[in-house]
């Protein structure tokens, strides 16, 4: 397996990224400490330790992102920095009782408050505002009202809903609500997270439902299928909005997420996954761009998902505008010098290519197909942050949600032939992460 690992420059580059990130983190500690001190208290107070237990028991929440860990690291670093500063400013044998008493009161409440936020990225970056997991009954309930058809429903979706409607119904208004509700109750929940879910409605159709589901997903998969049959993505089948929820219908892709399969794969299977993803991404990056603008959707917007999801306020035609967007939104005046320090590091002449933007194992479906030689990639899903982006973006964002690395050796099997190697850009993005997130 070692022969498939990148050479020594990979390790050096990763160390560079981590070291630079830590350096800027330390510079920002005082600002972070101030934000923690002034954070708004939450309305509901839970018993100490209950949030931490819930995080451990709910693996989906903990494995999605590392933002909560980053906040906890910042808290610990703040406490250590305070201690080190006190030792530097006084004799080593001085009485530190006051310091420890103060942190003894502050630390538990701050940590509990951070844990109450759960995973900000997995909620905010996915458009979720719920603070706790909904019961399936609430999750699958269909609000009453007049549905708005955001993208035309495919004939197979109409036929499916017709099966759950009254004879002679024309599927308008209340009839759609009733039919959709019955279809969801008869369906199979494939995945759920906070206020979102994916439900299999029959042997060919699934629906992705929840608040603020972006149309970029459907737009991107439609664009890909129009230009290539070599990239496995779901066929979009229409989108409707009803009572604050969005229902995006699409074709079912067989398989399980690579996140579930990865721990049990052999080295040979992992290499096969890498080779297949290389081919898929090479084809993806050869596709024509959806428009002359960067980003995705209609109108096109760029999305940068870190601790929270940021959207560009306007469509952008150049990487100069994109770089300005990346360094925008900084609410900490103390970080402005470091923003200006990072700005000249960003190139303005990268090739713009079609990008998934969240190439995480949870968004890759596969099956173990022994008849065809082992593991086989069946689909790339969740294109909500996809679009036209600088060529390094796929590499950087493929590592964005695996820090700390939950899947062991996954980063060593990234499809680098397909998406390229951009270790320097990754190190710079670590700086950006500390400047604007």
CSV table of C-alpha atoms in Angstrom, one decimal:
chain,number,residue,atom,x,y,z
A,1,UNK,CA,0.0,0.0,0.0
A,2,UNK,CA,2.9,2.3,0.7
A,3,UNK,CA,3.6,2.5,-3.0
A,4,UNK,CA,0.3,4.3,-3.5
A,5,UNK,CA,1.0,6.9,-0.9
A,6,UNK,CA,2.2,10.3,-2.1
A,7,UNK,CA,5.9,11.2,-1.8
A,8,UNK,CA,7.5,13.1,1.1
A,9,UNK,CA,6.2,16.4,-0.2
A,10,UNK,CA,2.7,15.5,0.8
A,11,UNK,CA,3.7,15.2,4.4
A,12,UNK,CA,5.7,18.4,4.3
A,13,UNK,CA,2.8,20.3,2.7
A,14,UNK,CA,0.3,19.0,5.3
A,15,UNK,CA,2.7,19.9,8.1
A,16,UNK,CA,3.1,23.4,6.5
A,17,UNK,CA,-0.7,23.8,6.3
A,18,UNK,CA,-1.2,22.7,9.9
A,19,UNK,CA,1.7,24.8,11.2
A,20,UNK,CA,0.6,28.0,9.4
A,21,UNK,CA,-2.9,27.4,10.6
A,22,UNK,CA,-1.8,27.0,14.2
A,23,UNK,CA,0.4,30.1,14.0
A,24,UNK,CA,-2.5,32.3,13.0
A,25,UNK,CA,-4.8,30.5,15.5
A,26,UNK,CA,-2.5,31.6,18.3
A,27,UNK,CA,-2.4,35.1,17.0
A,28,UNK,CA,-6.2,35.2,17.1
A,29,UNK,CA,-6.6,33.7,20.6
A,30,UNK,CA,-7.3,37.0,22.3
A,31,UNK,CA,-10.0,37.8,19.7
A,32,UNK,CA,-11.6,34.4,20.1
A,33,UNK,CA,-11.5,34.8,23.9
A,34,UNK,CA,-13.3,38.0,23.6
A,35,UNK,CA,-16.0,36.5,21.4
A,36,UNK,CA,-16.4,33.6,23.9
A,37,UNK,CA,-16.8,36.1,26.8
A,38,UNK,CA,-19.5,38.1,24.9
A,39,UNK,CA,-21.3,35.1,23.4
A,40,UNK,CA,-25.1,35.3,23.8
A,41,UNK,CA,-26.3,32.8,26.4
A,42,UNK,CA,-28.6,30.0,25.1
A,43,UNK,CA,-32.2,30.0,26.3
A,44,UNK,CA,-32.3,26.4,27.3
A,45,UNK,CA,-29.8,25.1,29.9
A,46,UNK,CA,-29.1,21.3,29.9
A,47,UNK,CA,-27.4,19.3,32.6
A,48,UNK,CA,-23.6,19.3,32.5
A,49,UNK,CA,-22.2,16.7,30.2
A,50,UNK,CA,-25.5,15.9,28.5
A,51,UNK,CA,-24.5,17.6,25.2
A,52,UNK,CA,-21.2,15.8,25.2
A,53,UNK,CA,-22.8,12.5,25.7
A,54,UNK,CA,-25.3,13.2,22.9
A,55,UNK,CA,-22.4,14.1,20.6
A,56,UNK,CA,-20.7,10.8,21.3
A,57,UNK,CA,-23.9,8.8,20.9
A,58,UNK,CA,-24.9,10.5,17.7
A,59,UNK,CA,-22.1,9.6,15.3
A,60,UNK,CA,-23.6,11.4,12.4
A,61,UNK,CA,-23.3,14.8,14.2
A,62,UNK,CA,-19.7,14.1,15.3
A,63,UNK,CA,-18.4,12.8,12.0
A,64,UNK,CA,-19.7,15.5,9.8
A,65,UNK,CA,-17.4,18.3,10.6
A,66,UNK,CA,-14.5,19.4,12.8
A,67,UNK,CA,-15.8,23.0,13.6
A,68,UNK,CA,-16.9,22.2,17.1
A,69,UNK,CA,-13.6,20.6,17.9
A,70,UNK,CA,-11.9,23.7,16.5
A,71,UNK,CA,-13.8,25.9,18.9
A,72,UNK,CA,-13.0,23.6,21.8
A,73,UNK,CA,-9.3,23.7,20.8
A,74,UNK,CA,-9.5,27.5,20.8
A,75,UNK,CA,-11.0,27.4,24.3
A,76,UNK,CA,-8.3,25.1,25.6
A,77,UNK,CA,-5.6,27.2,23.9
A,78,UNK,CA,-7.1,30.3,25.5
A,79,UNK,CA,-6.9,28.8,28.9
A,80,UNK,CA,-3.3,27.7,28.4
A,81,UNK,CA,-2.3,31.0,26.9
A,82,UNK,CA,-3.8,32.8,30.0
A,83,UNK,CA,-1.7,30.6,32.3
A,84,UNK,CA,1.5,31.1,30.3
A,85,UNK,CA,1.0,34.9,30.2
A,86,UNK,CA,0.4,34.9,34.0
A,87,UNK,CA,3.6,32.9,34.5
A,88,UNK,CA,5.6,35.3,32.3
A,89,UNK,CA,4.3,38.3,34.2
A,90,UNK,CA,5.0,37.0,37.7
A,91,UNK,CA,7.4,34.9,39.6
A,92,UNK,CA,7.2,31.1,38.9
A,93,UNK,CA,6.4,30.5,42.6
A,94,UNK,CA,3.5,33.0,42.7
A,95,UNK,CA,0.1,32.1,44.0
A,96,UNK,CA,-2.1,31.2,41.0
A,97,UNK,CA,-5.3,30.5,43.0
A,98,UNK,CA,-7.2,33.5,41.6
A,99,UNK,CA,-6.4,32.5,38.0
A,100,UNK,CA,-7.5,28.9,38.6
A,101,UNK,CA,-10.6,29.9,40.5
A,102,UNK,CA,-11.6,32.2,37.6
A,103,UNK,CA,-11.1,29.6,35.0
A,104,UNK,CA,-12.8,27.0,37.3
A,105,UNK,CA,-16.0,29.1,36.9
A,106,UNK,CA,-15.6,30.1,33.3
A,107,UNK,CA,-14.3,26.9,31.7
A,108,UNK,CA,-17.3,24.6,32.4
A,109,UNK,CA,-19.9,27.1,31.2
A,110,UNK,CA,-18.0,28.1,28.1
A,111,UNK,CA,-17.4,24.5,27.1
A,112,UNK,CA,-21.0,23.5,27.8
A,113,UNK,CA,-22.1,26.5,25.7
A,114,UNK,CA,-19.9,25.5,22.8
A,115,UNK,CA,-21.2,21.9,22.9
A,116,UNK,CA,-24.8,23.2,22.8
A,117,UNK,CA,-24.1,24.6,19.4
A,118,UNK,CA,-23.6,21.0,18.1
A,119,UNK,CA,-21.9,21.1,14.7
A,120,UNK,CA,-22.4,24.6,13.2
A,121,UNK,CA,-21.1,23.6,9.8
A,122,UNK,CA,-23.4,20.5,9.5
A,123,UNK,CA,-26.4,22.7,10.4
A,124,UNK,CA,-25.6,26.0,8.8
A,125,UNK,CA,-23.7,24.8,5.8
A,126,UNK,CA,-26.5,22.5,4.9
A,127,UNK,CA,-29.2,25.1,5.5
A,128,UNK,CA,-30.5,23.7,8.8
A,129,UNK,CA,-31.7,25.8,11.6
A,130,UNK,CA,-33.0,23.1,13.9
A,131,UNK,CA,-31.1,22.7,17.2
A,132,UNK,CA,-32.1,19.1,17.7
A,133,UNK,CA,-32.9,16.0,15.7
A,134,UNK,CA,-36.6,15.8,14.7
A,135,UNK,CA,-38.7,12.7,15.1
A,136,UNK,CA,-39.5,11.0,11.8
A,137,UNK,CA,-43.2,11.9,12.2
A,138,UNK,CA,-42.3,15.6,12.3
A,139,UNK,CA,-39.6,15.3,9.7
A,140,UNK,CA,-41.9,13.7,7.1
A,141,UNK,CA,-45.0,15.8,7.9
A,142,UNK,CA,-46.1,17.8,4.9
A,143,UNK,CA,-47.2,21.4,5.6
A,144,UNK,CA,-50.6,22.4,4.2
A,145,UNK,CA,-50.7,25.2,1.6
A,146,UNK,CA,-50.3,26.0,-2.0
A,147,UNK,CA,-47.2,24.3,-3.4
A,148,UNK,CA,-44.8,26.2,-5.6
A,149,UNK,CA,-43.3,24.3,-8.4
A,150,UNK,CA,-39.6,25.5,-8.6
A,151,UNK,CA,-38.6,23.1,-11.3
A,152,UNK,CA,-41.2,21.1,-13.4
A,153,UNK,CA,-42.0,17.6,-12.0
A,154,UNK,CA,-41.0,14.8,-14.2
A,155,UNK,CA,-43.8,12.5,-15.6
A,156,UNK,CA,-42.6,9.6,-13.3
A,157,UNK,CA,-43.0,11.8,-10.2
A,158,UNK,CA,-46.4,12.9,-11.3
A,159,UNK,CA,-47.4,9.3,-11.9
A,160,UNK,CA,-46.1,8.3,-8.5
A,161,UNK,CA,-48.1,11.1,-6.7
A,162,UNK,CA,-51.1,10.1,-8.7
A,163,UNK,CA,-51.0,6.7,-7.2
A,164,UNK,CA,-51.5,8.2,-3.7
A,165,UNK,CA,-54.2,10.7,-4.7
A,166,UNK,CA,-57.9,10.4,-5.1
A,167,UNK,CA,-59.2,9.0,-8.4
A,168,UNK,CA,-59.6,11.8,-10.9
A,169,UNK,CA,-57.5,14.2,-8.9
A,170,UNK,CA,-55.5,16.8,-11.0
A,171,UNK,CA,-52.7,17.1,-8.4
A,172,UNK,CA,-53.1,20.7,-7.6
A,173,UNK,CA,-52.9,22.4,-4.2
A,174,UNK,CA,-54.3,20.2,-1.4
A,175,UNK,CA,-54.2,17.1,-3.6
A,176,UNK,CA,-50.4,17.4,-4.0
A,177,UNK,CA,-50.0,17.9,-0.2
A,178,UNK,CA,-52.1,14.8,0.5
A,179,UNK,CA,-50.4,12.6,-2.1
A,180,UNK,CA,-46.9,13.7,-1.1
A,181,UNK,CA,-47.7,13.0,2.6
A,182,UNK,CA,-49.0,9.5,1.8
A,183,UNK,CA,-45.9,8.8,-0.4
A,184,UNK,CA,-43.5,9.9,2.3
A,185,UNK,CA,-45.2,7.8,5.0
A,186,UNK,CA,-45.0,4.7,2.7
A,187,UNK,CA,-41.4,5.5,1.8
A,188,UNK,CA,-38.1,4.4,3.3
A,189,UNK,CA,-35.9,6.9,5.1
A,190,UNK,CA,-32.4,6.5,3.7
A,191,UNK,CA,-30.7,9.3,5.5
A,192,UNK,CA,-31.7,12.1,8.0
A,193,UNK,CA,-29.8,14.8,9.7
A,194,UNK,CA,-31.5,17.5,11.8
A,195,UNK,CA,-34.3,18.9,9.6
A,196,UNK,CA,-33.3,17.2,6.4
A,197,UNK,CA,-33.9,13.7,5.0
A,198,UNK,CA,-33.7,11.6,1.9
A,199,UNK,CA,-36.6,9.3,1.4
A,200,UNK,CA,-37.0,6.5,-1.1
A,201,UNK,CA,-40.5,6.7,-2.6
A,202,UNK,CA,-40.3,3.7,-4.9
A,203,UNK,CA,-37.8,1.6,-6.8
A,204,UNK,CA,-36.6,4.5,-8.9
A,205,UNK,CA,-37.4,7.8,-7.1
A,206,UNK,CA,-36.0,9.5,-4.0
A,207,UNK,CA,-36.9,12.9,-2.6
A,208,UNK,CA,-34.5,15.1,-0.6
A,209,UNK,CA,-36.5,17.3,1.7
A,210,UNK,CA,-35.8,20.1,4.2
A,211,UNK,CA,-35.6,23.8,4.6
A,212,UNK,CA,-33.4,25.9,2.3
A,213,UNK,CA,-32.4,23.0,0.0
A,214,UNK,CA,-30.5,24.7,-2.9
A,215,UNK,CA,-31.5,24.3,-6.5
A,216,UNK,CA,-27.8,24.2,-7.3
A,217,UNK,CA,-27.9,20.4,-6.8
A,218,UNK,CA,-30.6,19.9,-9.5
A,219,UNK,CA,-29.0,22.5,-11.8
A,220,UNK,CA,-25.5,20.9,-11.6
A,221,UNK,CA,-26.7,17.3,-12.1
A,222,UNK,CA,-28.8,18.4,-15.1
A,223,UNK,CA,-25.8,20.2,-16.6
A,224,UNK,CA,-23.6,17.1,-16.1
A,225,UNK,CA,-26.0,14.7,-17.6
A,226,UNK,CA,-26.5,16.9,-20.6
A,227,UNK,CA,-22.9,16.8,-21.5
A,228,UNK,CA,-21.6,13.4,-20.2
A,229,UNK,CA,-22.8,9.9,-19.6
A,230,UNK,CA,-19.5,9.0,-17.8
A,231,UNK,CA,-20.2,10.8,-14.6
A,232,UNK,CA,-22.6,9.0,-12.3
A,233,UNK,CA,-25.0,11.5,-10.8
A,234,UNK,CA,-28.7,11.4,-10.0
A,235,UNK,CA,-31.2,12.5,-12.6
A,236,UNK,CA,-33.1,15.6,-11.3
A,237,UNK,CA,-36.9,15.0,-11.5
A,238,UNK,CA,-38.3,18.3,-10.3
A,239,UNK,CA,-38.5,20.5,-7.2
A,240,UNK,CA,-41.4,22.0,-5.3
A,241,UNK,CA,-41.6,24.2,-2.2
A,242,UNK,CA,-44.3,23.9,0.4
A,243,UNK,CA,-44.7,25.6,3.7
A,244,UNK,CA,-41.0,26.5,4.1
A,245,UNK,CA,-39.8,23.0,3.0
A,246,UNK,CA,-38.2,22.1,-0.3
A,247,UNK,CA,-38.8,18.7,-1.9
A,248,UNK,CA,-36.2,17.8,-4.6
A,249,UNK,CA,-37.1,14.7,-6.5
A,250,UNK,CA,-34.3,12.7,-8.2
A,251,UNK,CA,-33.5,9.2,-9.5
A,252,UNK,CA,-32.4,6.6,-7.0
A,253,UNK,CA,-28.7,5.5,-7.2
A,254,UNK,CA,-28.0,2.1,-5.7
A,255,UNK,CA,-25.2,1.7,-3.2
A,256,UNK,CA,-24.0,2.8,0.3
A,257,UNK,CA,-22.0,5.8,1.2
A,258,UNK,CA,-18.2,5.3,1.0
A,259,UNK,CA,-18.1,6.7,4.6
A,260,UNK,CA,-19.9,3.5,5.7
A,261,UNK,CA,-17.9,1.2,3.5
A,262,UNK,CA,-14.4,2.6,3.9
A,263,UNK,CA,-13.4,1.0,7.2
A,264,UNK,CA,-14.0,-2.5,5.8
A,265,UNK,CA,-12.2,-2.0,2.5
A,266,UNK,CA,-9.0,-3.7,1.6
A,267,UNK,CA,-6.0,-1.7,0.3
A,268,UNK,CA,-6.8,-3.1,-3.2
A,269,UNK,CA,-10.4,-1.8,-2.9
A,270,UNK,CA,-9.2,1.6,-1.7
A,271,UNK,CA,-6.8,1.9,-4.7
A,272,UNK,CA,-9.7,0.9,-7.0
A,273,UNK,CA,-11.9,3.7,-5.5
A,274,UNK,CA,-9.1,6.1,-6.1
A,275,UNK,CA,-8.7,5.1,-9.7
A,276,UNK,CA,-12.4,5.3,-10.4
A,277,UNK,CA,-12.7,8.7,-8.8
A,278,UNK,CA,-9.6,9.9,-10.8
A,279,UNK,CA,-11.5,9.0,-14.1
A,280,UNK,CA,-14.7,10.6,-12.9
A,281,UNK,CA,-13.1,13.9,-11.9
A,282,UNK,CA,-11.0,14.0,-15.1
A,283,UNK,CA,-14.2,13.8,-17.1
A,284,UNK,CA,-15.9,16.3,-14.8
A,285,UNK,CA,-13.2,18.9,-15.3
A,286,UNK,CA,-13.4,18.6,-19.0
A,287,UNK,CA,-17.0,19.6,-19.1
A,288,UNK,CA,-18.1,23.1,-20.4
A,289,UNK,CA,-18.8,25.6,-17.7
A,290,UNK,CA,-22.5,26.1,-16.9
A,291,UNK,CA,-22.2,29.8,-17.6
A,292,UNK,CA,-19.6,32.6,-17.8
A,293,UNK,CA,-19.9,33.2,-14.1
A,294,UNK,CA,-18.2,31.4,-11.2
A,295,UNK,CA,-20.2,29.3,-8.8
A,296,UNK,CA,-23.5,27.6,-9.5
A,297,UNK,CA,-27.2,28.1,-9.6
A,298,UNK,CA,-29.4,30.5,-11.3
A,299,UNK,CA,-28.4,33.3,-10.9
A,300,UNK,CA,-24.9,31.8,-10.2
A,301,UNK,CA,-23.5,32.3,-6.7
A,302,UNK,CA,-20.2,31.2,-5.2
A,303,UNK,CA,-20.4,29.4,-1.9
A,304,UNK,CA,-17.7,29.1,0.7
A,305,UNK,CA,-18.5,26.7,3.5
A,306,UNK,CA,-16.4,27.0,6.7
A,307,UNK,CA,-17.8,27.5,10.2
A,308,UNK,CA,-20.9,28.8,8.4
A,309,UNK,CA,-21.9,29.0,4.8
A,310,UNK,CA,-21.1,32.2,3.0
A,311,UNK,CA,-22.7,33.2,-0.3
A,312,UNK,CA,-21.4,35.7,-2.7
A,313,UNK,CA,-23.7,38.8,-2.9
A,314,UNK,CA,-23.5,38.9,-6.6
A,315,UNK,CA,-22.4,36.9,-9.7
A,316,UNK,CA,-18.7,37.0,-10.4
A,317,UNK,CA,-16.8,36.6,-13.7
A,318,UNK,CA,-13.2,36.6,-12.5
A,319,UNK,CA,-10.9,35.0,-9.9
A,320,UNK,CA,-10.1,38.5,-8.7
A,321,UNK,CA,-13.7,38.9,-7.6
A,322,UNK,CA,-13.6,35.4,-6.2
A,323,UNK,CA,-10.5,36.1,-4.1
A,324,UNK,CA,-12.1,39.3,-2.8
A,325,UNK,CA,-15.1,37.3,-1.7
A,326,UNK,CA,-13.0,34.7,0.0
A,327,UNK,CA,-11.4,37.3,2.2
A,328,UNK,CA,-14.6,39.2,2.9
A,329,UNK,CA,-16.9,39.0,5.8
A,330,UNK,CA,-14.2,39.3,8.5
A,331,UNK,CA,-15.9,40.7,11.6
A,332,UNK,CA,-12.8,40.8,13.7
A,333,UNK,CA,-10.8,44.0,13.3
A,334,UNK,CA,-7.8,42.5,15.0
A,335,UNK,CA,-7.5,40.1,12.0
A,336,UNK,CA,-7.4,42.7,9.3
A,337,UNK,CA,-3.6,42.8,9.2
A,338,UNK,CA,-3.5,39.0,8.6
A,339,UNK,CA,-6.2,39.3,5.9
A,340,UNK,CA,-3.9,41.7,4.0
A,341,UNK,CA,-1.0,39.4,4.7
A,342,UNK,CA,-2.8,36.6,2.9
A,343,UNK,CA,-4.3,38.6,0.0
A,344,UNK,CA,-1.2,38.6,-2.2
A,345,UNK,CA,-0.8,34.9,-1.8
A,346,UNK,CA,-4.0,34.2,-3.8
A,347,UNK,CA,-3.4,33.6,-7.6
A,348,UNK,CA,-5.7,35.2,-10.1
A,349,UNK,CA,-5.0,33.1,-13.2
A,350,UNK,CA,-6.2,29.6,-12.2
A,351,UNK,CA,-8.1,27.6,-14.7
A,352,UNK,CA,-11.9,27.5,-13.9
A,353,UNK,CA,-13.4,24.0,-13.9
A,354,UNK,CA,-16.6,22.3,-13.0
A,355,UNK,CA,-16.3,21.3,-9.4
A,356,UNK,CA,-18.3,19.2,-6.9
A,357,UNK,CA,-17.1,21.2,-3.9
A,358,UNK,CA,-17.7,18.6,-1.1
A,359,UNK,CA,-16.0,15.4,-2.2
A,360,UNK,CA,-16.4,13.7,1.1
A,361,UNK,CA,-16.9,9.9,1.4
A,362,UNK,CA,-20.5,10.5,2.6
A,363,UNK,CA,-21.2,12.0,-0.8
A,364,UNK,CA,-19.8,9.1,-2.8
A,365,UNK,CA,-22.0,6.0,-3.3
A,366,UNK,CA,-20.6,2.6,-4.1
A,367,UNK,CA,-21.4,-1.1,-4.1
A,368,UNK,CA,-19.3,-4.3,-3.7
A,369,UNK,CA,-19.8,-5.8,-7.1
A,370,UNK,CA,-17.8,-9.1,-7.1
A,371,UNK,CA,-19.0,-10.0,-10.5
A,372,UNK,CA,-17.3,-6.9,-11.9
A,373,UNK,CA,-14.2,-7.1,-9.9
A,374,UNK,CA,-15.0,-5.7,-6.5
A,375,UNK,CA,-16.0,-2.2,-5.3
A,376,UNK,CA,-17.7,0.0,-7.8
A,377,UNK,CA,-18.5,3.7,-7.6
A,378,UNK,CA,-22.2,4.2,-8.4
A,379,UNK,CA,-22.7,7.9,-7.9
A,380,UNK,CA,-21.6,11.3,-6.6
A,381,UNK,CA,-24.4,13.0,-4.7
A,382,UNK,CA,-25.1,16.3,-2.9
A,383,UNK,CA,-24.0,19.0,-5.4
A,384,UNK,CA,-25.4,21.9,-3.4
A,385,UNK,CA,-22.0,23.7,-3.3
A,386,UNK,CA,-20.9,22.7,-6.8
A,387,UNK,CA,-20.3,24.9,-9.8
A,388,UNK,CA,-17.5,26.6,-11.7
A,389,UNK,CA,-14.5,27.2,-9.4
A,390,UNK,CA,-10.7,27.6,-9.6
A,391,UNK,CA,-8.9,24.4,-10.3
A,392,UNK,CA,-7.6,24.0,-6.8
A,393,UNK,CA,-11.0,24.3,-5.1
A,394,UNK,CA,-11.9,20.6,-5.3
A,395,UNK,CA,-8.7,19.5,-3.6
A,396,UNK,CA,-9.0,22.1,-0.8
A,397,UNK,CA,-12.6,21.4,-0.1
A,398,UNK,CA,-12.1,17.6,-0.2
A,399,UNK,CA,-10.1,18.1,3.0
A,400,UNK,CA,-12.4,20.8,4.4
A,401,UNK,CA,-14.6,18.4,6.3
A,402,UNK,CA,-12.1,15.7,7.3
A,403,UNK,CA,-10.2,17.7,9.9
A,404,UNK,CA,-9.6,16.0,12.3
A,405,UNK,CA,-9.4,13.0,10.0
A,406,UNK,CA,-12.1,10.5,11.0
A,407,UNK,CA,-11.5,8.0,8.2
A,408,UNK,CA,-7.9,7.3,8.9
A,409,UNK,CA,-6.1,7.0,5.6
A,410,UNK,CA,-8.8,8.6,3.3
A,411,UNK,CA,-6.7,11.7,2.5
A,412,UNK,CA,-3.9,9.3,1.2
A,413,UNK,CA,-6.3,7.9,-1.4
A,414,UNK,CA,-7.7,11.2,-2.7
A,415,UNK,CA,-8.0,11.1,-6.5
A,416,UNK,CA,-5.1,13.4,-7.1
A,417,UNK,CA,-4.7,12.5,-10.8
A,418,UNK,CA,-8.3,13.6,-11.4
A,419,UNK,CA,-8.4,16.8,-9.3
A,420,UNK,CA,-4.7,17.8,-9.1
A,421,UNK,CA,-2.3,18.4,-6.2
A,422,UNK,CA,-2.6,21.8,-4.6
A,423,UNK,CA,-0.8,21.6,-1.3
A,424,UNK,CA,0.3,25.2,-1.3
A,425,UNK,CA,-3.2,26.4,-1.9
A,426,UNK,CA,-4.4,24.1,1.0
A,427,UNK,CA,-1.9,25.8,3.3
A,428,UNK,CA,-3.1,29.2,2.2
A,429,UNK,CA,-6.7,28.1,2.7
A,430,UNK,CA,-5.8,27.2,6.3
A,431,UNK,CA,-4.8,30.8,6.8
A,432,UNK,CA,-8.0,32.0,5.2
A,433,UNK,CA,-10.0,29.8,7.5
A,434,UNK,CA,-8.5,31.5,10.6
A,435,UNK,CA,-8.8,35.0,9.1
A,436,UNK,CA,-12.5,34.9,8.1
A,437,UNK,CA,-14.2,32.0,9.9
